[in-house]
Short mmCIF file of C-alpha atoms and ligand atoms in Angstrom, two decimals:
data_model
loop_
_atom_site.label_atom_id
_atom_site.label_comp_id
_atom_site.label_asym_id
_atom_site.label_seq_id
_atom_site.Cartn_x
_atom_site.Cartn_y
_atom_site.Cartn_z
CA MET A 20 78.73 -89.07 234.25
CA THR A 21 81.59 -86.47 235.04
CA SER A 22 82.03 -83.20 233.67
CA ASP A 23 84.72 -80.98 232.10
CA ILE A 24 84.07 -77.30 232.69
CA VAL A 25 86.01 -73.86 233.71
CA LEU A 26 83.97 -71.90 236.27
CA ARG A 27 84.67 -67.85 235.69
CA ASN A 28 84.71 -65.40 238.48
CA LEU A 29 83.89 -67.02 241.98
CA ARG A 30 84.97 -66.49 245.53
CA PRO A 31 85.90 -70.29 246.82
CA MET A 32 84.38 -69.89 251.09
CA GLY A 33 83.93 -65.94 250.38
CA GLY A 34 87.69 -64.97 249.75
CA ASP A 35 89.65 -63.68 246.11
CA THR A 36 87.96 -63.58 243.24
CA VAL A 37 89.58 -66.68 241.33
CA ASP A 38 88.56 -69.41 238.32
CA MET A 39 88.42 -73.29 238.34
CA LEU A 40 89.58 -75.03 236.14
CA ILE A 41 87.18 -78.91 236.27
CA GLN A 42 88.14 -82.42 234.62
CA LYS A 43 86.87 -86.17 234.93
CA GLY A 44 84.89 -84.07 237.58
CA ARG A 45 87.73 -83.39 240.41
CA ILE A 46 88.40 -79.23 241.12
CA ILE A 47 92.48 -79.36 239.07
CA GLN A 48 93.07 -76.15 239.15
CA ILE A 49 91.99 -72.48 240.83
CA ALA A 50 93.89 -69.00 240.19
CA PRO A 51 92.83 -65.71 238.50
CA ASN A 52 92.15 -65.60 234.97
CA LEU A 53 92.85 -69.27 233.48
CA SER A 54 94.00 -70.26 230.19
CA ALA A 55 91.46 -72.84 229.90
CA PRO A 56 92.07 -75.83 227.18
CA ASP A 57 90.45 -75.37 223.69
CA GLY A 58 86.72 -75.95 223.73
CA LEU A 59 85.97 -76.13 227.03
CA PRO A 60 82.72 -74.65 228.42
CA GLU A 61 82.99 -72.35 230.61
CA GLU A 62 80.60 -70.85 232.96
CA GLU A 63 80.10 -66.67 234.31
CA CYS A 64 79.77 -67.36 238.27
CA GLY A 65 79.52 -63.22 238.19
CA GLY A 66 81.68 -63.21 241.58
CA ALA A 67 79.17 -66.04 243.21
CA LEU A 68 80.24 -67.11 246.54
CA ALA A 69 81.42 -71.04 246.40
CA LEU A 70 80.58 -73.57 249.12
CA PRO A 71 80.94 -77.47 248.88
CA GLY A 72 78.03 -79.32 248.28
CA LEU A 73 76.07 -79.29 251.16
CA VAL A 74 75.19 -83.33 253.62
CA ASP A 75 71.70 -84.07 254.72
CA ALA A 76 73.29 -86.59 256.88
CA HIS A 77 69.92 -87.28 258.75
CA THR A 78 66.48 -87.69 257.14
CA HIS A 79 64.23 -90.23 255.51
CA LEU A 80 63.77 -90.01 252.35
CA ASP A 81 60.85 -92.68 252.52
CA LYS A 82 58.41 -91.00 254.30
CA THR A 83 57.64 -87.02 253.17
CA LEU A 84 54.52 -86.77 251.89
CA TRP A 85 55.50 -83.93 249.78
CA GLY A 86 53.83 -83.10 245.98
CA MET A 87 51.27 -85.27 247.47
CA GLY A 88 49.20 -81.80 248.67
CA TRP A 89 48.97 -80.52 252.08
CA ARG A 90 47.76 -83.32 254.38
CA GLU A 91 46.43 -81.83 257.96
CA HIS A 92 48.51 -83.24 260.81
CA GLN A 93 47.42 -86.36 262.67
CA ALA A 94 49.70 -87.63 265.33
CA GLY A 95 49.56 -87.95 269.07
CA PRO A 96 52.66 -86.17 270.99
CA SER A 97 54.32 -89.08 271.86
CA LEU A 98 56.54 -91.10 270.27
CA ARG A 99 54.19 -94.46 269.96
CA GLU A 100 51.74 -91.98 268.42
CA LYS A 101 53.25 -90.81 265.29
CA ILE A 102 55.11 -94.54 265.09
CA ASP A 103 51.06 -95.98 265.16
CA THR A 104 49.74 -92.89 262.91
CA GLU A 105 52.60 -92.96 260.58
CA ARG A 106 51.99 -97.38 260.05
CA ARG A 107 48.05 -96.34 259.72
CA LEU A 108 48.85 -94.17 257.36
CA ARG A 109 51.23 -95.65 255.01
CA ARG A 110 47.83 -97.80 254.61
CA GLU A 111 45.46 -95.06 254.17
CA TRP A 112 47.58 -92.89 251.51
CA ASP A 113 49.77 -93.96 248.89
CA ILE A 114 53.05 -92.93 250.64
CA ASP A 115 55.27 -94.63 247.54
CA PRO A 116 58.85 -94.79 249.30
CA HIS A 117 60.73 -94.97 245.53
CA ARG A 118 58.12 -91.49 244.13
CA GLN A 119 58.54 -90.07 247.49
CA SER A 120 62.01 -90.07 247.47
CA MET A 121 62.79 -88.74 243.83
CA ARG A 122 60.82 -85.51 245.05
CA GLN A 123 63.14 -85.38 248.34
CA ALA A 124 66.26 -85.85 247.23
CA LEU A 125 64.97 -83.25 244.21
CA LEU A 126 63.86 -81.09 246.15
CA SER A 127 66.72 -81.50 248.63
CA LEU A 128 69.93 -81.31 245.33
CA GLY A 129 68.02 -77.80 244.22
CA HIS A 130 69.08 -76.18 247.52
CA GLY A 131 72.19 -78.00 246.78
CA THR A 132 72.50 -80.94 248.78
CA THR A 133 74.77 -83.45 246.92
CA ALA A 134 74.86 -86.30 249.76
CA ILE A 135 72.21 -87.44 251.56
CA ARG A 136 72.62 -90.23 254.58
CA SER A 137 68.49 -91.37 254.84
CA HIS A 138 67.16 -93.98 257.10
CA VAL A 139 64.51 -96.42 256.22
CA ASP A 140 61.93 -97.93 257.97
CA ILE A 141 62.21 -101.39 258.09
CA ASP A 142 59.55 -103.78 259.72
CA THR A 143 56.95 -105.99 259.64
CA GLU A 144 54.59 -104.36 256.95
CA VAL A 145 56.63 -102.38 255.48
CA GLY A 146 59.05 -104.74 254.38
CA LEU A 147 61.61 -103.76 252.15
CA ALA A 148 59.39 -101.92 250.24
CA GLY A 149 60.70 -98.62 251.55
CA LEU A 150 64.20 -99.76 251.25
CA GLU A 151 63.60 -101.11 247.68
CA GLY A 152 62.16 -97.93 247.03
CA VAL A 153 64.98 -95.69 248.16
CA MET A 154 67.39 -97.77 246.57
CA GLN A 155 66.01 -96.95 243.29
CA THR A 156 66.10 -94.16 244.00
CA ALA A 157 69.02 -93.99 245.04
CA GLU A 158 70.31 -95.48 241.62
CA ALA A 159 68.35 -93.51 239.20
CA LEU A 160 69.89 -90.11 240.21
CA SER A 161 73.65 -92.11 241.24
CA ASP A 162 74.78 -89.16 238.90
CA LEU A 163 73.31 -86.03 241.09
CA ILE A 164 72.95 -86.94 244.10
CA ASP A 165 74.69 -89.87 246.37
CA ILE A 166 72.59 -91.37 248.93
CA GLU A 167 73.35 -93.85 251.71
CA THR A 168 70.88 -95.72 253.36
CA VAL A 169 70.74 -97.30 256.99
CA ALA A 170 68.29 -99.67 258.28
CA PHE A 171 66.36 -98.38 260.69
CA PRO A 172 63.76 -100.63 262.56
CA GLN A 173 61.46 -97.87 263.28
CA SER A 174 59.17 -99.71 264.47
CA GLY A 175 61.13 -101.71 267.20
CA LEU A 176 63.10 -104.60 266.72
CA MET A 177 63.12 -106.79 269.90
CA SER A 178 59.36 -105.63 270.77
CA ARG A 179 58.51 -106.61 267.27
CA PRO A 180 59.28 -110.41 266.07
CA GLY A 181 60.60 -110.73 263.00
CA THR A 182 62.28 -107.21 262.02
CA ALA A 183 65.25 -108.75 263.15
CA GLU A 184 65.85 -111.33 259.95
CA LEU A 185 64.32 -108.22 257.95
CA MET A 186 66.89 -105.80 258.87
CA ASN A 187 69.49 -108.68 257.79
CA GLU A 188 67.70 -109.20 254.68
CA ALA A 189 68.65 -105.05 254.23
CA LEU A 190 71.33 -105.16 254.92
CA ARG A 191 72.65 -108.16 252.66
CA MET A 192 70.13 -106.32 250.08
CA GLY A 193 72.91 -103.60 249.94
CA ALA A 194 71.99 -100.71 252.65
CA ASP A 195 74.87 -98.78 253.81
CA VAL A 196 74.63 -98.82 257.62
CA VAL A 197 72.68 -100.45 260.76
CA GLY A 198 69.84 -98.37 262.39
CA GLY A 199 68.84 -98.87 265.90
CA LEU A 200 66.27 -97.11 267.91
CA ASP A 201 65.60 -95.72 271.69
CA PRO A 202 66.48 -98.96 273.18
CA CYS A 203 64.91 -98.20 276.39
CA GLY A 204 61.88 -96.38 275.13
CA ILE A 205 60.75 -98.30 272.21
CA ASP A 206 62.33 -102.26 273.11
CA ALA A 207 62.70 -101.83 276.75
CA ASP A 208 65.15 -104.29 276.01
CA PRO A 209 68.72 -102.13 275.75
CA LYS A 210 70.97 -105.80 275.60
CA GLY A 211 69.24 -107.27 273.61
CA GLN A 212 68.35 -104.05 270.73
CA LEU A 213 72.62 -103.26 270.95
CA ASP A 214 73.26 -106.81 270.93
CA THR A 215 71.30 -107.45 267.86
CA VAL A 216 72.32 -104.04 266.05
CA PHE A 217 76.45 -104.17 266.77
CA ASP A 218 76.50 -107.94 265.98
CA MET A 219 74.87 -107.54 262.32
CA ALA A 220 76.99 -104.51 262.27
CA GLU A 221 80.19 -106.73 263.14
CA ARG A 222 78.92 -109.71 260.25
CA TYR A 223 78.13 -107.44 257.71
CA GLY A 224 81.35 -104.75 258.13
CA LYS A 225 78.48 -101.80 258.02
CA PRO A 226 78.89 -98.90 259.99
CA ILE A 227 75.83 -98.06 263.15
CA ASP A 228 73.27 -95.19 263.26
CA ILE A 229 71.18 -95.17 266.04
CA HIS A 230 67.89 -93.10 267.14
CA LEU A 231 68.55 -91.77 270.34
CA HIS A 232 65.49 -89.88 272.21
CA GLU A 233 65.37 -91.24 274.96
CA PRO A 234 65.99 -87.86 277.35
CA GLY A 235 67.99 -87.34 280.17
CA GLU A 236 69.80 -90.02 282.94
CA LEU A 237 67.24 -93.06 280.64
CA GLY A 238 69.02 -91.92 277.42
CA ALA A 239 72.47 -91.55 279.58
CA PHE A 240 71.91 -94.87 280.31
CA SER A 241 71.24 -96.11 276.62
CA MET A 242 74.49 -94.31 275.49
CA GLU A 243 76.93 -95.46 277.94
CA MET A 244 75.62 -99.15 276.17
CA ILE A 245 76.99 -97.98 272.99
CA LEU A 246 80.04 -96.12 274.16
CA ASP A 247 80.59 -100.13 275.91
CA ARG A 248 79.85 -101.80 272.94
CA THR A 249 81.63 -99.94 270.80
CA GLN A 250 85.02 -99.48 272.64
CA ALA A 251 84.72 -103.71 273.20
CA LEU A 252 83.95 -104.21 269.77
CA GLY A 253 86.72 -102.16 267.89
CA MET A 254 83.80 -100.20 266.00
CA GLN A 255 85.82 -96.61 267.10
CA GLY A 256 85.53 -94.45 264.02
CA ARG A 257 81.71 -96.78 262.98
CA VAL A 258 79.56 -95.47 265.28
CA THR A 259 76.38 -92.70 265.21
CA ILE A 260 74.52 -91.18 267.74
CA SER A 261 70.69 -89.19 266.35
CA HIS A 262 69.72 -87.05 267.87
CA ALA A 263 71.36 -87.48 271.17
CA PHE A 264 69.34 -85.66 273.36
CA CYS A 265 70.43 -86.72 276.45
CA LEU A 266 73.14 -84.02 276.11
CA GLY A 267 70.47 -81.71 276.37
CA MET A 268 70.12 -82.70 279.89
CA PRO A 269 71.03 -79.82 283.03
CA ASP A 270 73.79 -82.12 284.69
CA ARG A 271 76.53 -80.63 282.92
CA ASP A 272 79.59 -82.51 284.69
CA ARG A 273 77.10 -86.54 283.18
CA VAL A 274 77.48 -84.67 280.16
CA ARG A 275 80.94 -83.54 280.27
CA ASP A 276 81.57 -87.84 281.08
CA LEU A 277 79.75 -88.94 278.39
CA ILE A 278 81.07 -86.46 275.89
CA ALA A 279 84.87 -87.14 276.73
CA ARG A 280 84.23 -90.87 275.78
CA LEU A 281 82.06 -89.49 272.69
CA ALA A 282 85.37 -88.21 271.54
CA GLU A 283 87.91 -90.80 272.95
CA LEU A 284 85.59 -93.18 270.90
CA ARG A 285 85.39 -90.73 267.69
CA ILE A 286 81.25 -91.40 267.69
CA ASP A 287 79.78 -88.60 266.20
CA ILE A 288 76.28 -86.94 266.68
CA ALA A 289 73.66 -86.37 264.91
CA THR A 290 71.60 -83.31 265.43
CA VAL A 291 68.09 -81.38 263.02
CA ALA A 292 68.79 -78.57 266.43
CA THR A 293 65.15 -79.23 267.27
CA PRO A 294 63.82 -76.29 268.31
CA SER A 295 61.38 -79.00 271.22
CA ARG A 296 63.41 -80.68 273.13
CA PRO A 297 66.92 -80.30 274.86
CA VAL A 298 69.62 -80.89 272.37
CA PRO A 299 74.21 -81.49 272.39
CA LEU A 300 75.23 -78.02 272.77
CA ALA A 301 77.37 -77.43 269.58
CA GLU A 302 80.36 -75.63 271.56
CA ASP A 303 80.93 -78.46 273.32
CA LEU A 304 81.07 -81.04 271.22
CA ARG A 305 83.59 -78.91 269.08
CA ALA A 306 85.30 -77.67 272.17
CA ALA A 307 85.94 -81.88 272.77
CA GLY A 308 86.26 -82.95 269.49
CA VAL A 309 83.88 -84.21 268.45
CA THR A 310 82.50 -84.63 265.04
CA LEU A 311 78.44 -83.05 264.57
CA CYS A 312 77.07 -83.30 261.58
CA ALA A 313 73.36 -82.25 260.41
CA GLY A 314 70.24 -82.75 258.92
CA THR A 315 67.13 -82.00 257.91
CA ASP A 316 65.07 -85.30 259.53
CA GLY A 317 61.42 -85.58 258.30
CA ILE A 318 59.96 -83.33 255.71
CA ARG A 319 56.24 -82.90 255.65
CA ASP A 320 55.98 -85.75 256.52
CA THR A 321 53.11 -88.06 259.50
CA TRP A 322 55.17 -87.27 262.10
CA GLY A 323 54.73 -83.23 261.52
CA PRO A 324 54.59 -80.55 259.43
CA TYR A 325 57.45 -78.72 258.92
CA GLY A 326 60.99 -78.82 256.50
CA ASN A 327 62.51 -78.10 253.03
CA GLY A 328 65.27 -79.20 252.80
CA ASP A 329 67.52 -76.73 252.54
CA MET A 330 70.65 -77.70 254.94
CA LEU A 331 71.34 -73.94 254.55
CA GLU A 332 68.51 -72.43 256.51
CA ARG A 333 69.64 -75.66 258.44
CA ALA A 334 72.73 -74.57 259.52
CA MET A 335 71.02 -70.85 260.32
CA LEU A 336 68.88 -72.98 262.54
CA LEU A 337 71.21 -74.50 263.93
CA GLY A 338 73.04 -71.13 264.57
CA LEU A 339 70.27 -69.81 266.43
CA ARG A 340 69.42 -73.28 268.71
CA ASN A 341 73.38 -72.40 269.88
CA ASN A 342 72.98 -69.38 270.22
CA LEU A 343 75.78 -68.82 267.20
CA ARG A 344 75.80 -64.90 266.89
CA ALA A 345 79.81 -64.69 265.58
CA ASP A 346 81.26 -65.01 262.42
CA ALA A 347 83.29 -68.20 262.95
CA ASP A 348 81.15 -69.64 264.94
CA VAL A 349 78.23 -69.96 262.74
CA GLU A 350 81.26 -71.10 259.97
CA HIS A 351 80.52 -74.24 262.75
CA ALA A 352 76.96 -74.41 262.33
CA PHE A 353 77.95 -74.17 258.32
CA ALA A 354 80.46 -77.46 258.69
CA CYS A 355 78.00 -79.40 260.33
CA CYS A 356 75.89 -79.02 256.97
CA SER A 357 78.34 -79.52 254.44
CA THR A 358 82.05 -80.96 256.27
CA ASN A 359 81.13 -82.57 259.34
CA GLY A 360 78.56 -84.50 257.34
CA ALA A 361 80.77 -85.62 254.33
CA ALA A 362 82.71 -87.24 257.49
CA VAL A 363 80.42 -88.99 258.52
CA MET A 364 79.52 -90.27 255.18
CA GLY A 365 82.95 -90.76 254.79
CA LEU A 366 82.65 -89.30 251.52
CA ASP A 367 85.70 -89.55 249.32
CA GLY A 368 87.19 -85.25 248.06
CA HIS A 369 84.37 -83.31 249.76
CA GLY A 370 86.03 -80.01 249.43
CA LEU A 371 87.06 -76.63 247.41
CA ASP A 372 91.09 -77.56 247.07
CA VAL A 373 92.53 -78.78 244.19
CA GLY A 374 91.74 -83.04 243.96
CA CYS A 375 88.32 -83.10 245.23
CA SER A 376 85.15 -83.91 244.08
CA ALA A 377 83.60 -80.92 242.13
CA ASP A 378 79.88 -80.93 243.79
CA LEU A 379 79.58 -77.21 244.33
CA VAL A 380 77.33 -74.68 245.32
CA LEU A 381 77.15 -71.63 243.88
CA ILE A 382 75.27 -68.33 245.88
CA GLU A 383 74.43 -64.47 245.77
CA ALA A 384 76.53 -63.54 249.28
CA GLU A 385 79.73 -62.28 250.18
CA THR A 386 80.52 -64.73 253.21
CA VAL A 387 79.58 -68.52 254.03
CA THR A 388 78.20 -66.58 257.32
CA HIS A 389 75.93 -64.05 255.32
CA ALA A 390 74.37 -67.28 253.03
CA VAL A 391 73.90 -68.84 256.94
CA VAL A 392 71.69 -66.37 257.38
CA SER A 393 70.29 -64.58 254.24
CA HIS A 394 69.84 -68.52 252.27
CA PRO A 395 68.62 -66.84 248.95
CA PRO A 396 67.91 -69.51 246.54
CA ARG A 397 70.81 -71.10 244.52
CA LYS A 398 72.27 -70.04 241.73
CA ALA A 399 73.65 -72.97 240.77
CA VAL A 400 74.73 -76.58 242.03
CA LEU A 401 77.19 -78.73 240.14
CA LYS A 402 77.70 -82.71 240.98
CA ALA A 403 81.09 -84.10 239.67
CA GLY A 404 81.48 -80.31 237.53
CA ARG A 405 78.24 -80.70 235.81
CA ILE A 406 75.69 -78.20 236.44
CA VAL A 407 73.25 -80.01 238.46
CA ALA A 408 70.57 -77.07 239.37
CA ARG A 409 70.15 -73.40 239.26
CA ASN A 410 67.94 -70.97 240.88
CA GLY A 411 67.29 -73.04 243.74
CA GLN A 412 65.71 -76.22 241.15
CA SER A 413 66.71 -79.21 240.20
CA LEU A 414 67.07 -78.98 236.65
CA LYS A 415 66.30 -83.02 236.57
CA GLU A 416 62.00 -82.98 237.02
CA ALA A 417 60.94 -85.25 240.06
CA PRO A 418 58.14 -87.82 239.12
ZN1 ZN B 4 64.77 -89.54 262.03
#
């Protein structure tokens, strides 16, 4: 469903005050004192800053505990302990993937997120139930938010027989992206996992997004295997590496070479600006021309209690993590949480230009950087020209 509307007195990206005519969900005209067709609804924006819709390019909609009351954190510090604790609590607690993904998606919409890439667990215990729940949410919210799903072998692919068959089934069902995870650290079989993942991508014609937490030289080794396969199979521009902690390692010459190859093969990096781990540096990637997008990762789940779905706050965290201070640099952190995520997801017509889809966020701030550092509640959010949230809250109620 799309809508026709005239927005009065808004400042796209903090520029001059203009009006905006939106018809059939697209931006048709931007000018001061627009004369609009009779009878069109009008919204007075009172000089608010307008931003393009925010994009959460890395999260896990199927497992948030949002709205389930406060749950004490139980998992131990290692990745394996987190995975095992999650498997146990999924049995003990009623973490319904459809209900929970509805809650998180609508929370994010209230903060101005109009597109989400969600990894969804596929394993021999949960089977395809997580994916079914999130796909049901994507369908129910298709007028409000674009949700893309990644078939994600959270518990291992090669080390857990039966998972590959489920992943194939997930891709046939309509999962949009093939996921992977620490081919050395989780599966101890990098060749096996990566050959399987790239084979699925080729067979179903889908892009790839691999979680790579492996640190230092081990991560660099896995990354090179991803680079080699991307090149050999002509997957340039179709691969994302999430986290990529190895790019934060101290050997900067090694990192520079890896980044040069990422740029050459048009491989995108997704970060959540993890404060507790080395992370890829935003400025290094930008200088090399590698697209960096950002996400919230897990929001209040069995992995950790943090997160609120606000991608403007994430832009601030990205700025802090990368020591970005100049306005132009903080604007890059914003781009990671909006435009760059849209590019990684291949969204059509994202932006504030004439002809773009009218997905936009209105906020009381002077400039883009001011919006990032202060991130007040969003005044209004529009999806395809329709007002879908006000004062930080989605107009559609969560279950
Ligand atoms: Zn993740």
